[in-house]
Short mmCIF file of N, CA and C in Angstrom, two decimals:
data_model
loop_
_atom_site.label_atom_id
_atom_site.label_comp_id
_atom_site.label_asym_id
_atom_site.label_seq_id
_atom_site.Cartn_x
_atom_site.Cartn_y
_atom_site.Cartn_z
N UNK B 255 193.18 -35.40 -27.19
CA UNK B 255 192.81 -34.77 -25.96
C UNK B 255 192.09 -33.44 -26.20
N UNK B 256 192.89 -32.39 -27.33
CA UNK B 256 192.29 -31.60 -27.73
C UNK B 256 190.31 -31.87 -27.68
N UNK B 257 190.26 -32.71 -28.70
CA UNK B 257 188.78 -33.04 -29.59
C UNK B 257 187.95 -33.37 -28.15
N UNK B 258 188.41 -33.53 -27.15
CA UNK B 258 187.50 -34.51 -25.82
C UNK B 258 186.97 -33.31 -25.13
N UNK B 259 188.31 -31.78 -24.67
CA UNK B 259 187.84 -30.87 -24.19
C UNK B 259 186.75 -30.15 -25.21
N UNK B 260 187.08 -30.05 -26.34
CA UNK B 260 186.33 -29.28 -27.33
C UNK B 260 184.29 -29.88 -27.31
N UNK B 261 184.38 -31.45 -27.44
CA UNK B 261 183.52 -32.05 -26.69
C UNK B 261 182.97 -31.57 -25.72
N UNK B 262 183.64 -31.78 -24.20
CA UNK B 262 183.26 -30.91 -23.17
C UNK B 262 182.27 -29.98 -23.05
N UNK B 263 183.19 -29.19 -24.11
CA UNK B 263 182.54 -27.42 -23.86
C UNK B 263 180.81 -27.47 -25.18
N UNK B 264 181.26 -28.42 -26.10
CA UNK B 264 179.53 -28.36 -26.49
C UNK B 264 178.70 -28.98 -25.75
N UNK B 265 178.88 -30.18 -25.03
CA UNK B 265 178.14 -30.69 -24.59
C UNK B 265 177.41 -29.58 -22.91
N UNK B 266 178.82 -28.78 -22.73
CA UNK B 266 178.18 -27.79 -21.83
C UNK B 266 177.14 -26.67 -21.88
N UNK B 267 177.34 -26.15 -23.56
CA UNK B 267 177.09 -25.27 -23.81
C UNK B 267 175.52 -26.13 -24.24
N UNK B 268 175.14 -26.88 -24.85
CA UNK B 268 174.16 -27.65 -25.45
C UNK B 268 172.80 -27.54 -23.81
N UNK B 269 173.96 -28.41 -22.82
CA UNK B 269 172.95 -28.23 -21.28
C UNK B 269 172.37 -26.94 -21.05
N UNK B 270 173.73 -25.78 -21.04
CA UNK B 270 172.87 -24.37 -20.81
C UNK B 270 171.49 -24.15 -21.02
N UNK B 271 171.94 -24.24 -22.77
CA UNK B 271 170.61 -23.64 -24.01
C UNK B 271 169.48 -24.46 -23.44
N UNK B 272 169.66 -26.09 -22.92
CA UNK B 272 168.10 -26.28 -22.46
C UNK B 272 167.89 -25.71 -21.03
N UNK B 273 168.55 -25.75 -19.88
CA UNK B 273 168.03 -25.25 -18.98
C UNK B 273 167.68 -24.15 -19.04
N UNK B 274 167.95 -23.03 -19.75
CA UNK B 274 167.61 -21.67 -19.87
C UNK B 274 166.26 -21.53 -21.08
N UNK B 275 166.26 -22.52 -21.61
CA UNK B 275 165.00 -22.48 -22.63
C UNK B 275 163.76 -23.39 -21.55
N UNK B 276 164.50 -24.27 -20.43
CA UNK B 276 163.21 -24.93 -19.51
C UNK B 276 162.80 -24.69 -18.17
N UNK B 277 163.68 -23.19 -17.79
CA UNK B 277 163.18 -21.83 -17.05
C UNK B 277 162.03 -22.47 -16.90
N UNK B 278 161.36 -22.28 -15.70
CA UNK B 278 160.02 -21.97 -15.37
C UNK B 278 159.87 -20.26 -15.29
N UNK B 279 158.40 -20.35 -16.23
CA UNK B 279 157.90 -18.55 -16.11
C UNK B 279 157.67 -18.46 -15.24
N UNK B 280 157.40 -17.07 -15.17
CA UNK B 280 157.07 -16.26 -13.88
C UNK B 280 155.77 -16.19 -14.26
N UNK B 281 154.90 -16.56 -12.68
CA UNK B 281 153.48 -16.95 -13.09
C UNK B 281 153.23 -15.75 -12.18
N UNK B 282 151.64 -15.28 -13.17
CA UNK B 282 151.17 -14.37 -12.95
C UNK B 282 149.99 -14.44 -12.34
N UNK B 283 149.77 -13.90 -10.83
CA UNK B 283 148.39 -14.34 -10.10
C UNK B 283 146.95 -13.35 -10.54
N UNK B 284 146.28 -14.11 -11.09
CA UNK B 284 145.22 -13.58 -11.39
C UNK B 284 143.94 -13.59 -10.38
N UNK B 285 143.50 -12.92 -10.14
CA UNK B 285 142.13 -13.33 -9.36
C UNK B 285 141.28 -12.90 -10.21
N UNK B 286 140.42 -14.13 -9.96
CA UNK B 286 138.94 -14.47 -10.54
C UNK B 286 137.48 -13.83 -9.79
N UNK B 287 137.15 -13.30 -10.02
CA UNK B 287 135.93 -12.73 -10.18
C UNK B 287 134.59 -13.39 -10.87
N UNK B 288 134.16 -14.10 -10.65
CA UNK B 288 133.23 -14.92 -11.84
C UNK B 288 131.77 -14.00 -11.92
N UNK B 289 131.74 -13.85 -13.06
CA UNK B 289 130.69 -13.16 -13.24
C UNK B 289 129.66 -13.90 -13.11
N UNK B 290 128.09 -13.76 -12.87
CA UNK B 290 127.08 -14.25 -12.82
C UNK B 290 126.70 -14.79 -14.32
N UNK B 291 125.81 -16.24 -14.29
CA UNK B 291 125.75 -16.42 -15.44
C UNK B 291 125.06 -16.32 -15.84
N UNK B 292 123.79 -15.86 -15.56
CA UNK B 292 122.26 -15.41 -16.08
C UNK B 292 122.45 -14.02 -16.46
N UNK B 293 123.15 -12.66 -15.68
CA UNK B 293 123.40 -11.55 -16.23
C UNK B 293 123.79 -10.80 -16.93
N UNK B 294 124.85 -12.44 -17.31
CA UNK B 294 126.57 -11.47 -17.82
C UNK B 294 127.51 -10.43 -17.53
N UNK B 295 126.77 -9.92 -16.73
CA UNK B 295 127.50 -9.04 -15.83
C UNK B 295 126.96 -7.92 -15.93
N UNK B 296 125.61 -7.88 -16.49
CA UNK B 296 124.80 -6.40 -16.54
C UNK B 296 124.09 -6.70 -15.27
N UNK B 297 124.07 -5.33 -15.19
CA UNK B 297 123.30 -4.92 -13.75
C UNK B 297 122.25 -5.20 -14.13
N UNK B 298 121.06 -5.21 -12.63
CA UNK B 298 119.84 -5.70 -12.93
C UNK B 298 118.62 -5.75 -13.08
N UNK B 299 118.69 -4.08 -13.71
CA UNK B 299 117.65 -3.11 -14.37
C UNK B 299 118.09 -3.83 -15.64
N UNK B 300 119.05 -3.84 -16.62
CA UNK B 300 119.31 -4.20 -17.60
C UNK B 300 118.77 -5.62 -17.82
N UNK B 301 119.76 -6.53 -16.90
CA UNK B 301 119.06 -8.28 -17.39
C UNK B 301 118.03 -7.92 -16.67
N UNK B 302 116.86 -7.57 -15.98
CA UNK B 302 115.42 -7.27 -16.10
C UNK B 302 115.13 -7.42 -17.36
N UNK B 303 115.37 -6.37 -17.79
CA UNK B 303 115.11 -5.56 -19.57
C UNK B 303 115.13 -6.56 -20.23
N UNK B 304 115.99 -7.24 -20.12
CA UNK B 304 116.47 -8.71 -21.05
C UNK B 304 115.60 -9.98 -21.05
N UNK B 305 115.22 -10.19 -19.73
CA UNK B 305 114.49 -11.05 -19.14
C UNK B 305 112.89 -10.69 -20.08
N UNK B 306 112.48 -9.54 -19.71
CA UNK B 306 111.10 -9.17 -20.52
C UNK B 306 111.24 -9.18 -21.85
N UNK B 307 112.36 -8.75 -23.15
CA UNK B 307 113.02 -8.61 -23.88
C UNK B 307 112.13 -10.34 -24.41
N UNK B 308 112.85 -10.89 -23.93
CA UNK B 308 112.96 -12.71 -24.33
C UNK B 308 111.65 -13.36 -24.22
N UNK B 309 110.63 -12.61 -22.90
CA UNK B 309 109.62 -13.25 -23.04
C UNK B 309 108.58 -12.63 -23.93
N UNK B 310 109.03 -11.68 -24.42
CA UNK B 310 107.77 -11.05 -25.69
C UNK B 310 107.95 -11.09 -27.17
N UNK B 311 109.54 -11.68 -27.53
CA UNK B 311 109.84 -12.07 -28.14
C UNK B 311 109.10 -13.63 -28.45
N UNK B 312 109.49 -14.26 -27.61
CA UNK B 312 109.20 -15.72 -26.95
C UNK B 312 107.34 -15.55 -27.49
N UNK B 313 107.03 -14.84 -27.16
CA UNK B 313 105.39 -14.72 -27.09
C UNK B 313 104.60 -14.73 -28.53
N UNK B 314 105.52 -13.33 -29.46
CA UNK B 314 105.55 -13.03 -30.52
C UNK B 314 105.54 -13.54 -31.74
N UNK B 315 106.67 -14.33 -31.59
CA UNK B 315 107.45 -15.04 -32.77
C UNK B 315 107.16 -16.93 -32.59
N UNK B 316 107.30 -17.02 -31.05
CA UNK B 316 106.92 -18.72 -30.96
C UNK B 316 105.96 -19.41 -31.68
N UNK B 317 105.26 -18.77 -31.62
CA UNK B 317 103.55 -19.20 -32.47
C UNK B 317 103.73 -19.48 -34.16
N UNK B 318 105.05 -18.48 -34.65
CA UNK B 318 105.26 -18.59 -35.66
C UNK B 318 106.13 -19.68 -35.92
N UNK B 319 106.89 -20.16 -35.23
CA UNK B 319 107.40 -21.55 -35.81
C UNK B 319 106.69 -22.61 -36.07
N UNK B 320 105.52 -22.40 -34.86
CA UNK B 320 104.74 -23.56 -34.76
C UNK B 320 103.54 -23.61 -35.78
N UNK B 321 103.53 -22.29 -36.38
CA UNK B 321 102.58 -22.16 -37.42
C UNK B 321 103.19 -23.03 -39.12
N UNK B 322 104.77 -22.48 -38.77
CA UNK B 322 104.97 -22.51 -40.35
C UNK B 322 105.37 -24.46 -40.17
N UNK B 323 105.50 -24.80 -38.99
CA UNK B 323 105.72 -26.04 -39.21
C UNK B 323 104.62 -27.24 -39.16
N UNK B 324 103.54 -26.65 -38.66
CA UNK B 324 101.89 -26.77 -39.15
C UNK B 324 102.04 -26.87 -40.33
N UNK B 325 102.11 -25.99 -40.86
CA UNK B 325 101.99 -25.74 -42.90
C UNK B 325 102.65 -26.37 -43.56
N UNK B 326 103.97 -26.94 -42.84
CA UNK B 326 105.04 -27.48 -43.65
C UNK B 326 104.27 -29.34 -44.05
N UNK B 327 103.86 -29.64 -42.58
CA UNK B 327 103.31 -30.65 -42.30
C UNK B 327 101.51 -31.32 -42.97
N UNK B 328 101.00 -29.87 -43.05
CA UNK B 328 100.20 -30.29 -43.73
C UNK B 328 99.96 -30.59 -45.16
N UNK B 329 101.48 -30.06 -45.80
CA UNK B 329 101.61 -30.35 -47.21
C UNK B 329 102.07 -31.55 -47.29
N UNK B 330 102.61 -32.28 -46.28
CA UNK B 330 102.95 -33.80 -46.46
C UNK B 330 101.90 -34.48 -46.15
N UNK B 331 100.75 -34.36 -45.42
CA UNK B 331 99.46 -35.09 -45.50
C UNK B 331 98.86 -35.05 -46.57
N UNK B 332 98.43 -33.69 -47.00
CA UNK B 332 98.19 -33.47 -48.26
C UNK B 332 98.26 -34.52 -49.70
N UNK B 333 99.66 -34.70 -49.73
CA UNK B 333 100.06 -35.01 -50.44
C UNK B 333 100.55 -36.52 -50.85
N UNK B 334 100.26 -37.30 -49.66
CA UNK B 334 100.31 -38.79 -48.78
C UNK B 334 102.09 -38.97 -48.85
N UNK B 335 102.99 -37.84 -48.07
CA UNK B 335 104.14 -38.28 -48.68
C UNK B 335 104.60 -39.47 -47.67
N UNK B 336 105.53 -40.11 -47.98
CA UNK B 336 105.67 -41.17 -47.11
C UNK B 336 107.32 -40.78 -46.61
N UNK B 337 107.52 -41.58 -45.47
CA UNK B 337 108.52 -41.16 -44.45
C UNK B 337 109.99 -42.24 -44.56
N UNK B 338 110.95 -41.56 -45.30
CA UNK B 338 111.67 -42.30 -46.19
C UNK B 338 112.73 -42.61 -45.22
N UNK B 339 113.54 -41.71 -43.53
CA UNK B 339 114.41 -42.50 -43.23
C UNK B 339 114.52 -41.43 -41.59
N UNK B 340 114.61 -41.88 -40.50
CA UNK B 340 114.66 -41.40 -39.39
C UNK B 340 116.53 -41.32 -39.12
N UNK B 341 116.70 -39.91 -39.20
CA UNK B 341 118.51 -40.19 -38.62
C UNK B 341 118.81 -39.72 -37.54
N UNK B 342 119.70 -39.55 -36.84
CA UNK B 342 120.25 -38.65 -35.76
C UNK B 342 120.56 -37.41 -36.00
N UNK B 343 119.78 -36.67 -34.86
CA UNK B 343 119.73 -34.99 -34.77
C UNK B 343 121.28 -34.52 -34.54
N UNK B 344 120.75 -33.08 -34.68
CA UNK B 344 122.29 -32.46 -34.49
C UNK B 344 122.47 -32.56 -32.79
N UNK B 345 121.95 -33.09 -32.09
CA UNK B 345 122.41 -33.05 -30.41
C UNK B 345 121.47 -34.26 -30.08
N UNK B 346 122.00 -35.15 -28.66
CA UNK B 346 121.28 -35.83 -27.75
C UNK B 346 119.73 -35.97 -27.82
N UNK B 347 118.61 -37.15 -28.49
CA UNK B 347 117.47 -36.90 -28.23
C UNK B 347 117.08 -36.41 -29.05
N UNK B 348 117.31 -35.53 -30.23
CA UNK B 348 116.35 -35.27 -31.52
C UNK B 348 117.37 -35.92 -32.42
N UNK B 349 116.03 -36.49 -33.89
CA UNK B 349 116.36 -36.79 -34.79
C UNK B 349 115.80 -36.16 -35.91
N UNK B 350 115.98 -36.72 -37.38
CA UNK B 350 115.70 -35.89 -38.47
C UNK B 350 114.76 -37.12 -39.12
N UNK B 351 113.52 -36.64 -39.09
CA UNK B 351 112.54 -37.38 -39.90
C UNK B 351 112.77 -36.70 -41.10
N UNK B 352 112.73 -37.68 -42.22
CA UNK B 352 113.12 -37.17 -43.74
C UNK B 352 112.07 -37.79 -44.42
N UNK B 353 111.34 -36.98 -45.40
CA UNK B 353 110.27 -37.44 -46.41
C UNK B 353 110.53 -37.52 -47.68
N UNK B 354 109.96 -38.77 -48.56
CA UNK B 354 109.84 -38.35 -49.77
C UNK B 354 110.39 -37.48 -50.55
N UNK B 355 109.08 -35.96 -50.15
CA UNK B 355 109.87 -34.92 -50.66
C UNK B 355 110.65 -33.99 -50.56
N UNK B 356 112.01 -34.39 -49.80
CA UNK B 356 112.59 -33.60 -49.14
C UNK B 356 112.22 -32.65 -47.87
N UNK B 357 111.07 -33.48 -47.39
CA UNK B 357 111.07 -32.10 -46.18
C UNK B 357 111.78 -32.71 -44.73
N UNK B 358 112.33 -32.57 -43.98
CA UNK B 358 113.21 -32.47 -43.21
C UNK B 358 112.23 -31.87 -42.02
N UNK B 359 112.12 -33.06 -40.58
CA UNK B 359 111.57 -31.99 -39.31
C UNK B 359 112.30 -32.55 -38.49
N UNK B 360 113.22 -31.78 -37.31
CA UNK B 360 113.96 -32.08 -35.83
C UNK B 360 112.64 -32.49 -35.33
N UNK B 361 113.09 -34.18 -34.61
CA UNK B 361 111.56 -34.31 -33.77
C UNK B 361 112.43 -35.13 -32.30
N UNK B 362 111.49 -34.92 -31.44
CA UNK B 362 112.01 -35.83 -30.52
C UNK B 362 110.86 -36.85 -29.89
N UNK B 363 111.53 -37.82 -29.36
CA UNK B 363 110.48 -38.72 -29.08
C UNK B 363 109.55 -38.70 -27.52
N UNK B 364 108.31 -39.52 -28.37
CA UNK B 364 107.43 -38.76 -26.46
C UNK B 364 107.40 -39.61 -25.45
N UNK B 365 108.57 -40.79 -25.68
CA UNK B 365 108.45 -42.07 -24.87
C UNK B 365 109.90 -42.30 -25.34
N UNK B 366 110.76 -43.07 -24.11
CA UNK B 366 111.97 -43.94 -24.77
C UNK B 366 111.85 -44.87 -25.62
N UNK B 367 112.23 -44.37 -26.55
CA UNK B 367 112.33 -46.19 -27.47
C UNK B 367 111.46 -45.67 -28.72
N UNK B 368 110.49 -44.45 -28.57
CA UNK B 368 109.81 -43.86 -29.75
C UNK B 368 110.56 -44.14 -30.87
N UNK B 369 111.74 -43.13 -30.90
CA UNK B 369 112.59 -42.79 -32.55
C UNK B 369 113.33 -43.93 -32.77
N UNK B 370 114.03 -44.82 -31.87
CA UNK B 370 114.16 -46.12 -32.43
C UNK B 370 113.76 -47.14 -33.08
N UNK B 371 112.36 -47.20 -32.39
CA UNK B 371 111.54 -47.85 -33.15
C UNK B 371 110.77 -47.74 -34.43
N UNK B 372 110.70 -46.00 -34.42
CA UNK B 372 110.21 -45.28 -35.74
C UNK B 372 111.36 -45.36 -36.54
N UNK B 373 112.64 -45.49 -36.50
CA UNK B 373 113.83 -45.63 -37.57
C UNK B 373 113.82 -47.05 -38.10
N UNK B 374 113.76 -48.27 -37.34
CA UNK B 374 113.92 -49.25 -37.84
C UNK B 374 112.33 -49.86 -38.44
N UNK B 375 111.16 -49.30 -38.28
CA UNK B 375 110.11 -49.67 -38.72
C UNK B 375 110.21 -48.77 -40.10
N UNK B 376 111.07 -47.18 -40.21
CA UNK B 376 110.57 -46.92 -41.77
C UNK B 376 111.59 -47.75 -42.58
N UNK B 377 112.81 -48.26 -42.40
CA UNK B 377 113.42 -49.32 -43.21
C UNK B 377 112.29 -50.31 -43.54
N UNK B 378 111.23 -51.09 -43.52
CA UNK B 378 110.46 -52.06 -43.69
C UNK B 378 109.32 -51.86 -43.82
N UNK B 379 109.21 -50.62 -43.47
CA UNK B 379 107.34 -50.33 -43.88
C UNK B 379 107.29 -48.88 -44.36
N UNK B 380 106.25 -48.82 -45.30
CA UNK B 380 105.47 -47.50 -45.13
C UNK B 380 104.80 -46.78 -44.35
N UNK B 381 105.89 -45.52 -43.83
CA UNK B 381 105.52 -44.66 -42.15
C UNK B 381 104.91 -43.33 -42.91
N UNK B 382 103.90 -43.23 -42.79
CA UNK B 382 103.10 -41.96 -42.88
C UNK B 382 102.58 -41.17 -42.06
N UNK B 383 102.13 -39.90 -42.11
CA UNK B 383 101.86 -39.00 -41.04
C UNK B 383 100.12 -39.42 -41.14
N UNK B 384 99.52 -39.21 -39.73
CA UNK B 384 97.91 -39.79 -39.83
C UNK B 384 97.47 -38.48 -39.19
N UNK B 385 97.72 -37.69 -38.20
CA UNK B 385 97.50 -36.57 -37.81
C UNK B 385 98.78 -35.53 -36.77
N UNK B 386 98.46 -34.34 -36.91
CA UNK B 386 99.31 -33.92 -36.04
C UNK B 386 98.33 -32.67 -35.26
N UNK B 387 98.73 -32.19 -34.20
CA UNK B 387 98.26 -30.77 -33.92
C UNK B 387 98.78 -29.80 -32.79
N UNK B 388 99.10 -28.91 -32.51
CA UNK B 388 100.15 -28.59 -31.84
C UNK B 388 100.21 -28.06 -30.17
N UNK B 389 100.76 -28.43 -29.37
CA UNK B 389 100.80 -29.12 -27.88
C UNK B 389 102.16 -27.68 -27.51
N UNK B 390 101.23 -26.75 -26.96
CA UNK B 390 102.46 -25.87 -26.28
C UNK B 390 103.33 -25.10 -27.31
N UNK B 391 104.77 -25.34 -27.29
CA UNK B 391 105.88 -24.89 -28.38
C UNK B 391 105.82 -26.03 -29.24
N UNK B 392 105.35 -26.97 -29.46
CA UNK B 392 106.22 -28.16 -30.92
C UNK B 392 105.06 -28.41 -31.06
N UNK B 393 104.76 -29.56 -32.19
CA UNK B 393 103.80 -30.12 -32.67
C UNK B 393 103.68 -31.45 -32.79
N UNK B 394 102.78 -32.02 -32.02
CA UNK B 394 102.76 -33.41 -31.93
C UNK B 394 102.25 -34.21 -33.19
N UNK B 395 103.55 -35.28 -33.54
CA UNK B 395 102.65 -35.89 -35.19
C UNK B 395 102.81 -37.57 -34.51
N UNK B 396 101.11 -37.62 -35.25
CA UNK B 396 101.13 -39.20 -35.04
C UNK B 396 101.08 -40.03 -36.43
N UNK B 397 102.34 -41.01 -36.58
CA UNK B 397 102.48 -41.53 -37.61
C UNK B 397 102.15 -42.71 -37.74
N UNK B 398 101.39 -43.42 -38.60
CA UNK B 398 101.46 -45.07 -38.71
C UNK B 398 101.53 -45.61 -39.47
N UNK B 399 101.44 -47.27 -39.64
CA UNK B 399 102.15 -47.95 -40.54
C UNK B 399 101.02 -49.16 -40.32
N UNK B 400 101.22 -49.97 -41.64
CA UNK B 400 99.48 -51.04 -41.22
C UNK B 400 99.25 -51.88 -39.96
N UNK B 401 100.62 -51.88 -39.03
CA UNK B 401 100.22 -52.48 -38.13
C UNK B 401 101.31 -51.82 -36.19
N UNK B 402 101.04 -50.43 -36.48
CA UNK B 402 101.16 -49.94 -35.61
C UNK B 402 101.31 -48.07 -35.79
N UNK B 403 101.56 -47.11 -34.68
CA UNK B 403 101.57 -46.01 -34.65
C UNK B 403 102.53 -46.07 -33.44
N UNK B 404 102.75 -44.64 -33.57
CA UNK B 404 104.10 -43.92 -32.95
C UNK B 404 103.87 -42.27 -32.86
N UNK B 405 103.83 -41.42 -31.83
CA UNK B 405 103.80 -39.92 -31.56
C UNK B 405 104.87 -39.46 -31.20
N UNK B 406 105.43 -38.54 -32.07
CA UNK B 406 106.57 -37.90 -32.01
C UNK B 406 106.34 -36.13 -31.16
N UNK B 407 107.48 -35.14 -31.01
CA UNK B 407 107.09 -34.11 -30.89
C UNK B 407 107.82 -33.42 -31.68
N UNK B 408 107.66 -32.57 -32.78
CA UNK B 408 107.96 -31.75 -34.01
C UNK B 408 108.40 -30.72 -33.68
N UNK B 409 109.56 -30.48 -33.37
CA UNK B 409 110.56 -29.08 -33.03
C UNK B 409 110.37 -28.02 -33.86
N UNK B 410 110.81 -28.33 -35.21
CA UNK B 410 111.08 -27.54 -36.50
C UNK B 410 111.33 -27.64 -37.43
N UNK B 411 111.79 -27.28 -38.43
CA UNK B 411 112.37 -27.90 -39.82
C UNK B 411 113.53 -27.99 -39.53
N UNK B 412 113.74 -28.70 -40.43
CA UNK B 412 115.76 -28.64 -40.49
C UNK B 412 115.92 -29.21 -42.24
N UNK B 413 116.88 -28.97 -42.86
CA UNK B 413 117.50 -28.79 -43.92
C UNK B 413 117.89 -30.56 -44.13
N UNK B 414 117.05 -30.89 -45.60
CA UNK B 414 118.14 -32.12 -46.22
C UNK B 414 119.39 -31.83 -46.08
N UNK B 415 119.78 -33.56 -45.78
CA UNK B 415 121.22 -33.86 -46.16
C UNK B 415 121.59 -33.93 -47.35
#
């Protein structure tokens, strides 16, 4: 009889420890304020500033990607390198054209069905670059193979795997 009360009292004491450990907190009301998401929350002399900031930057420097990836590109004509394997980009819609000699360009396609078709045609053929020249921010390359072509749009470089 002893051992049954002794029972009892752990099995009481056992209930406590969880109801007091499964307390509901005391919730704390916060109000939200959402900041704007174009500003960040700078006033708007500042994101002005920012706004002009980006487009002279934008103005400055854009030309230069599109230059060095001109140059990058014309050393693979140059050089007749051939286009060894089309993979998937780091996001939705670009992929990684890979050459020969290691050069690596993010491209996206200028039609649905472009980079699909350019992946499974460089498995079976020789895909080479025939011209490119550059359209806005990227650079348009047209590649072919003895019995068709394909126009991509040339983002940038990107790094072998």
């Amino acid at each position: 009889m002893t051992w049954l009360v002794a029972l009892g009292a752990v099995v009481g004491l056992v209930a406590l420890t969880v109801l007091m450990l499964r307390r509901p907190k005391r919730r704390v009301r916060v109000e939200k304020h959402p900041a704007p998401s174009d500003t960040l929350g700078l006033s708007e002399a500042d994101a002005a500033e920012l706004r002009e900031l980006e487009r002279q930057l934008e103005q400055e420097y854009g030309v230069v990607r599109v230059q060095l990836l001109m140059h990058r590109l014309a050393g693979v004509v140059h050089r007749d390198v051939p286009l060894r394997a089309v993979r998937p980009g780091p996001v939705r819609g670009l992929a990684r054209m890979c050459f020969a000699d290691g050069t690596t360009v993010q491209v996206r396609g200028r039609q649905a069905g472009d980079l699909g078709y350019l992946a499974a045609t460089a498995i079976t053929r020789t895909v080479r670059i025939s011209d490119f020249h550059a359209e806005q921010s990227s650079v348009v390359v047209d590649l072919n193979w003895d019995r068709g072509r394909v126009s991509v749009l040339a983002i940038g470089l990107d790094q072998a795997d």
